Amino acid sequence: MRDRVLTLEGTMDHDTLQGGEGEDMIAGNWGDDLISGGEGNDWIDGEGGDDVLEGGPGDDSLLGGDGDNTLEGGPGNDTLMAEYGLDTLEGGPGADILLGGGDADVFAYGEGSDDGQMDRIEDFNPDERDVIYLGELLAAGGYEGEGSVESAQGYLRMEGTVLLVDRDGGGDGFVPLVDLGMEVSLEDLLAGGNLVLRAEDFPLLDDKAGQ
């Protein structure tokens, strides 16, 4: 079990596991589990099954394991690792690291940390039909648009292959958000008319995904 001493371990059935206020180490085993870390810097591994992992307050590490999982970091600077399956990763408040697996994953950006740091997606891959949701991140900075290029220009910018964001829309505090792996214009990026970035919504990435 990855050289860790577990605080809680699930069974082969569908379990609900709840950590305490300390630093818990929880493994779901098989079954479709609901696992909550509670307060503290927790380590949670869903292992098999379609699991929901909730880090709670603290700097947590969530591993999806096999199955189609939902990983919710909660408050704190969390690390979310999808591993296998069609997973959804939601960082929550804080500067989180989101790592997808080998299948089509959904990345939902949180509002970032109080000192202006943002979530980071380490492996967005249009070949795997990954999807990025930007709505909550921009709304936290006061954005009220619907994803048009005109309304988003103060918040989003492309530099080479990297998408940058300015959380308050002032246009003078851009930080890297995700490396898309190829150059694409902001116009093409927002061609879907919303803040949900899918490969099929912008032709260049859709062409790359289909190769």
mmCIF file of C-alpha atoms in Angstrom:
data_model
loop_
_atom_site.group_PDB
_atom_site.id
_atom_site.type_symbol
_atom_site.label_atom_id
_atom_site.label_comp_id
_atom_site.label_asym_id
_atom_site.label_seq_id
_atom_site.Cartn_x
_atom_site.Cartn_y
_atom_site.Cartn_z
ATOM 1 C CA MET A 1 0.000 0.000 0.000
ATOM 2 C CA ARG A 2 2.634 2.476 -1.134
ATOM 3 C CA ASP A 3 4.548 2.218 2.183
ATOM 4 C CA ARG A 4 1.851 4.063 4.111
ATOM 5 C CA VAL A 5 0.169 3.182 7.396
ATOM 6 C CA LEU A 6 -3.560 3.558 6.803
ATOM 7 C CA THR A 7 -5.914 5.318 9.178
ATOM 8 C CA LEU A 8 -8.983 3.869 7.426
ATOM 9 C CA GLU A 9 -9.428 1.202 4.766
ATOM 10 C CA GLY A 10 -12.571 0.254 2.880
ATOM 11 C CA THR A 11 -13.903 -3.168 1.968
ATOM 12 C CA MET A 12 -14.864 -4.824 -1.301
ATOM 13 C CA ASP A 13 -18.317 -3.197 -0.961
ATOM 14 C CA HIS A 14 -19.498 0.417 -1.389
ATOM 15 C CA ASP A 15 -18.130 2.250 1.634
ATOM 16 C CA THR A 16 -18.490 5.662 3.260
ATOM 17 C CA LEU A 17 -15.280 6.615 5.043
ATOM 18 C CA GLN A 18 -14.797 9.773 7.111
ATOM 19 C CA GLY A 19 -11.436 11.001 8.360
ATOM 20 C CA GLY A 20 -10.926 13.021 11.509
ATOM 21 C CA GLU A 21 -9.216 16.301 12.358
ATOM 22 C CA GLY A 22 -5.674 14.986 11.923
ATOM 23 C CA GLU A 23 -3.616 13.877 8.949
ATOM 24 C CA ASP A 24 -5.443 10.791 7.724
ATOM 25 C CA MET A 25 -4.366 8.108 5.262
ATOM 26 C CA ILE A 26 -7.408 6.454 3.716
ATOM 27 C CA ALA A 27 -7.757 3.789 1.013
ATOM 28 C CA GLY A 28 -11.097 2.882 -0.508
ATOM 29 C CA ASN A 29 -10.327 -0.630 -1.728
ATOM 30 C CA TRP A 30 -12.895 -1.920 -4.254
ATOM 31 C CA GLY A 31 -16.449 -0.653 -4.562
ATOM 32 C CA ASP A 32 -17.943 2.757 -5.305
ATOM 33 C CA ASP A 33 -16.873 4.690 -2.234
ATOM 34 C CA LEU A 34 -17.491 8.107 -0.687
ATOM 35 C CA ILE A 35 -14.359 9.150 1.173
ATOM 36 C CA SER A 36 -13.981 12.411 3.104
ATOM 37 C CA GLY A 37 -10.694 13.397 4.678
ATOM 38 C CA GLY A 38 -12.019 16.032 7.057
ATOM 39 C CA GLU A 39 -9.613 18.599 8.479
ATOM 40 C CA GLY A 40 -5.874 18.118 8.197
ATOM 41 C CA ASN A 41 -3.446 17.288 5.407
ATOM 42 C CA ASP A 42 -4.895 13.992 4.233
ATOM 43 C CA TRP A 43 -3.833 11.304 1.753
ATOM 44 C CA ILE A 44 -6.723 9.485 0.064
ATOM 45 C CA ASP A 45 -6.549 6.701 -2.547
ATOM 46 C CA GLY A 46 -9.831 5.625 -4.113
ATOM 47 C CA GLU A 47 -8.273 2.448 -5.555
ATOM 48 C CA GLY A 48 -10.979 0.475 -7.442
ATOM 49 C CA GLY A 49 -14.545 1.558 -8.212
ATOM 50 C CA ASP A 50 -16.223 4.826 -9.163
ATOM 51 C CA ASP A 51 -15.396 6.921 -6.115
ATOM 52 C CA VAL A 52 -16.021 10.400 -4.742
ATOM 53 C CA LEU A 53 -13.002 11.725 -2.838
ATOM 54 C CA GLU A 54 -13.334 14.881 -0.716
ATOM 55 C CA GLY A 55 -10.160 16.315 0.762
ATOM 56 C CA GLY A 56 -11.766 18.880 3.049
ATOM 57 C CA PRO A 57 -9.750 21.700 4.689
ATOM 58 C CA GLY A 58 -5.999 21.179 4.473
ATOM 59 C CA ASP A 59 -3.320 20.442 1.888
ATOM 60 C CA ASP A 60 -4.537 17.066 0.675
ATOM 61 C CA SER A 61 -3.354 14.444 -1.826
ATOM 62 C CA LEU A 62 -6.131 12.617 -3.691
ATOM 63 C CA LEU A 63 -5.522 9.657 -6.003
ATOM 64 C CA GLY A 64 -8.417 8.439 -8.104
ATOM 65 C CA GLY A 65 -7.201 4.925 -8.839
ATOM 66 C CA ASP A 66 -9.282 2.819 -11.220
ATOM 67 C CA GLY A 67 -12.813 3.806 -12.204
ATOM 68 C CA ASP A 68 -14.593 7.031 -13.106
ATOM 69 C CA ASN A 69 -13.964 9.197 -10.063
ATOM 70 C CA THR A 70 -14.717 12.676 -8.736
ATOM 71 C CA LEU A 71 -11.890 14.334 -6.798
ATOM 72 C CA GLU A 72 -12.742 17.463 -4.778
ATOM 73 C CA GLY A 73 -9.799 19.099 -3.052
ATOM 74 C CA GLY A 74 -11.665 21.560 -0.842
ATOM 75 C CA PRO A 75 -9.912 24.505 0.883
ATOM 76 C CA GLY A 76 -6.122 24.290 0.829
ATOM 77 C CA ASN A 77 -3.316 23.666 -1.632
ATOM 78 C CA ASP A 78 -4.190 20.191 -2.846
ATOM 79 C CA THR A 79 -2.750 17.692 -5.324
ATOM 80 C CA LEU A 80 -5.344 15.760 -7.340
ATOM 81 C CA MET A 81 -4.222 12.807 -9.486
ATOM 82 C CA ALA A 82 -6.796 11.181 -11.742
ATOM 83 C CA GLU A 83 -4.873 8.027 -12.684
ATOM 84 C CA TYR A 84 -7.259 5.706 -14.641
ATOM 85 C CA GLY A 85 -10.828 6.267 -15.846
ATOM 86 C CA LEU A 86 -12.972 9.260 -16.824
ATOM 87 C CA ASP A 87 -12.373 11.529 -13.850
ATOM 88 C CA THR A 88 -13.512 14.976 -12.706
ATOM 89 C CA LEU A 89 -10.997 17.077 -10.760
ATOM 90 C CA GLU A 90 -12.214 20.086 -8.762
ATOM 91 C CA GLY A 91 -9.463 21.875 -6.877
ATOM 92 C CA GLY A 92 -11.604 24.192 -4.756
ATOM 93 C CA PRO A 93 -10.188 27.255 -2.945
ATOM 94 C CA GLY A 94 -6.395 27.303 -2.899
ATOM 95 C CA ALA A 95 -3.511 26.817 -5.323
ATOM 96 C CA ASP A 96 -3.989 23.224 -6.433
ATOM 97 C CA ILE A 97 -2.168 20.877 -8.808
ATOM 98 C CA LEU A 98 -4.459 18.848 -11.086
ATOM 99 C CA LEU A 99 -3.033 15.840 -12.923
ATOM 100 C CA GLY A 100 -5.182 13.915 -15.372
ATOM 101 C CA GLY A 101 -4.798 10.269 -16.249
ATOM 102 C CA GLY A 102 -4.864 8.328 -19.487
ATOM 103 C CA ASP A 103 -8.526 8.940 -20.331
ATOM 104 C CA ALA A 104 -10.818 11.931 -20.924
ATOM 105 C CA ASP A 105 -10.771 14.010 -17.738
ATOM 106 C CA VAL A 106 -12.641 17.138 -16.678
ATOM 107 C CA PHE A 107 -10.680 19.888 -14.906
ATOM 108 C CA ALA A 108 -12.690 22.451 -12.909
ATOM 109 C CA TYR A 109 -10.604 25.405 -11.772
ATOM 110 C CA GLY A 110 -11.251 26.755 -8.291
ATOM 111 C CA GLU A 111 -10.981 30.374 -7.208
ATOM 112 C CA GLY A 112 -7.275 30.192 -6.357
ATOM 113 C CA SER A 113 -5.582 31.280 -3.134
ATOM 114 C CA ASP A 114 -5.752 34.564 -1.244
ATOM 115 C CA ASP A 115 -2.239 35.526 -2.399
ATOM 116 C CA GLY A 116 -3.225 35.283 -6.064
ATOM 117 C CA GLN A 117 -1.827 31.838 -6.864
ATOM 118 C CA MET A 118 -3.857 29.674 -9.245
ATOM 119 C CA ASP A 119 -4.565 26.010 -9.813
ATOM 120 C CA ARG A 120 -2.204 24.327 -12.276
ATOM 121 C CA ILE A 121 -3.133 21.635 -14.768
ATOM 122 C CA GLU A 122 -0.007 19.606 -15.408
ATOM 123 C CA ASP A 123 -1.112 17.409 -18.301
ATOM 124 C CA PHE A 124 -4.018 18.778 -20.330
ATOM 125 C CA ASN A 125 -4.193 16.555 -23.423
ATOM 126 C CA PRO A 126 -6.625 17.213 -26.300
ATOM 127 C CA ASP A 127 -5.793 13.752 -27.655
ATOM 128 C CA GLU A 128 -7.640 12.343 -24.635
ATOM 129 C CA ARG A 129 -10.595 14.765 -24.975
ATOM 130 C CA ASP A 130 -9.826 16.506 -21.694
ATOM 131 C CA VAL A 131 -12.173 19.365 -20.756
ATOM 132 C CA ILE A 132 -11.434 22.537 -18.750
ATOM 133 C CA TYR A 133 -14.055 24.584 -16.865
ATOM 134 C CA LEU A 134 -13.007 28.198 -16.230
ATOM 135 C CA GLY A 135 -16.276 29.712 -15.003
ATOM 136 C CA GLU A 136 -15.758 29.522 -11.231
ATOM 137 C CA LEU A 137 -12.210 30.834 -11.479
ATOM 138 C CA LEU A 138 -13.155 33.950 -13.444
ATOM 139 C CA ALA A 139 -16.377 34.549 -11.502
ATOM 140 C CA ALA A 140 -14.331 34.777 -8.290
ATOM 141 C CA GLY A 141 -12.548 37.769 -9.836
ATOM 142 C CA GLY A 142 -15.768 39.533 -10.781
ATOM 143 C CA TYR A 143 -16.137 38.292 -14.362
ATOM 144 C CA GLU A 144 -19.767 38.463 -15.489
ATOM 145 C CA GLY A 145 -19.394 37.708 -19.195
ATOM 146 C CA GLU A 146 -20.457 34.601 -21.060
ATOM 147 C CA GLY A 147 -17.155 33.618 -22.625
ATOM 148 C CA SER A 148 -16.911 35.964 -25.592
ATOM 149 C CA VAL A 149 -13.449 37.112 -26.649
ATOM 150 C CA GLU A 150 -14.355 40.761 -26.026
ATOM 151 C CA SER A 151 -15.502 40.178 -22.452
ATOM 152 C CA ALA A 152 -12.679 37.786 -21.549
ATOM 153 C CA GLN A 153 -9.678 39.714 -22.900
ATOM 154 C CA GLY A 154 -8.812 41.290 -19.543
ATOM 155 C CA TYR A 155 -8.892 37.859 -17.905
ATOM 156 C CA LEU A 156 -7.399 35.467 -20.474
ATOM 157 C CA ARG A 157 -4.442 35.650 -22.833
ATOM 158 C CA MET A 158 -2.459 33.213 -24.957
ATOM 159 C CA GLU A 159 1.352 33.291 -25.063
ATOM 160 C CA GLY A 160 2.627 30.610 -27.410
ATOM 161 C CA THR A 161 1.084 27.360 -26.203
ATOM 162 C CA VAL A 162 0.284 28.637 -22.693
ATOM 163 C CA LEU A 163 -3.066 30.014 -21.525
ATOM 164 C CA LEU A 164 -2.622 32.768 -18.915
ATOM 165 C CA VAL A 165 -5.189 34.296 -16.579
ATOM 166 C CA ASP A 166 -5.517 37.577 -14.701
ATOM 167 C CA ARG A 167 -7.941 36.779 -11.904
ATOM 168 C CA ASP A 168 -9.263 40.318 -11.351
ATOM 169 C CA GLY A 169 -9.442 41.222 -15.047
ATOM 170 C CA GLY A 170 -7.128 44.214 -14.703
ATOM 171 C CA GLY A 171 -4.921 42.955 -17.517
ATOM 172 C CA ASP A 172 -1.664 43.524 -15.605
ATOM 173 C CA GLY A 173 -1.352 40.390 -13.469
ATOM 174 C CA PHE A 174 -1.358 37.440 -15.862
ATOM 175 C CA VAL A 175 -0.035 34.090 -14.575
ATOM 176 C CA PRO A 176 0.273 30.745 -16.425
ATOM 177 C CA LEU A 177 -2.756 28.486 -16.130
ATOM 178 C CA VAL A 178 -2.226 25.542 -18.497
ATOM 179 C CA ASP A 179 0.027 24.530 -21.376
ATOM 180 C CA LEU A 180 -2.282 23.445 -24.199
ATOM 181 C CA GLY A 181 0.548 21.803 -26.085
ATOM 182 C CA MET A 182 0.135 23.862 -29.261
ATOM 183 C CA GLU A 183 -0.382 27.460 -30.329
ATOM 184 C CA VAL A 184 -3.991 28.598 -30.664
ATOM 185 C CA SER A 185 -5.552 32.062 -30.682
ATOM 186 C CA LEU A 186 -7.877 33.265 -27.946
ATOM 187 C CA GLU A 187 -10.566 33.617 -30.617
ATOM 188 C CA ASP A 188 -10.297 29.925 -31.491
ATOM 189 C CA LEU A 189 -10.023 28.958 -27.836
ATOM 190 C CA LEU A 190 -13.349 30.619 -27.018
ATOM 191 C CA ALA A 191 -15.054 29.607 -30.257
ATOM 192 C CA GLY A 192 -17.572 27.547 -28.284
ATOM 193 C CA GLY A 193 -18.978 30.784 -26.853
ATOM 194 C CA ASN A 194 -18.547 29.799 -23.198
ATOM 195 C CA LEU A 195 -15.865 29.134 -20.596
ATOM 196 C CA VAL A 196 -15.824 25.372 -21.135
ATOM 197 C CA LEU A 197 -12.745 24.454 -23.175
ATOM 198 C CA ARG A 198 -13.218 21.279 -25.202
ATOM 199 C CA ALA A 199 -10.995 20.141 -28.047
ATOM 200 C CA GLU A 200 -13.951 19.928 -30.434
ATOM 201 C CA ASP A 201 -14.894 23.567 -29.756
ATOM 202 C CA PHE A 202 -11.718 25.033 -31.247
ATOM 203 C CA PRO A 203 -10.702 23.601 -34.624
ATOM 204 C CA LEU A 204 -6.920 23.478 -34.200
ATOM 205 C CA LEU A 205 -7.057 21.385 -31.050
ATOM 206 C CA ASP A 206 -9.869 19.272 -32.478
ATOM 207 C CA ASP A 207 -7.699 18.516 -35.514
ATOM 208 C CA LYS A 208 -4.833 17.573 -33.196
ATOM 209 C CA ALA A 209 -7.096 15.340 -31.110
ATOM 210 C CA GLY A 210 -8.287 13.524 -34.204
ATOM 211 C CA GLN A 211 -4.825 12.699 -35.501
#
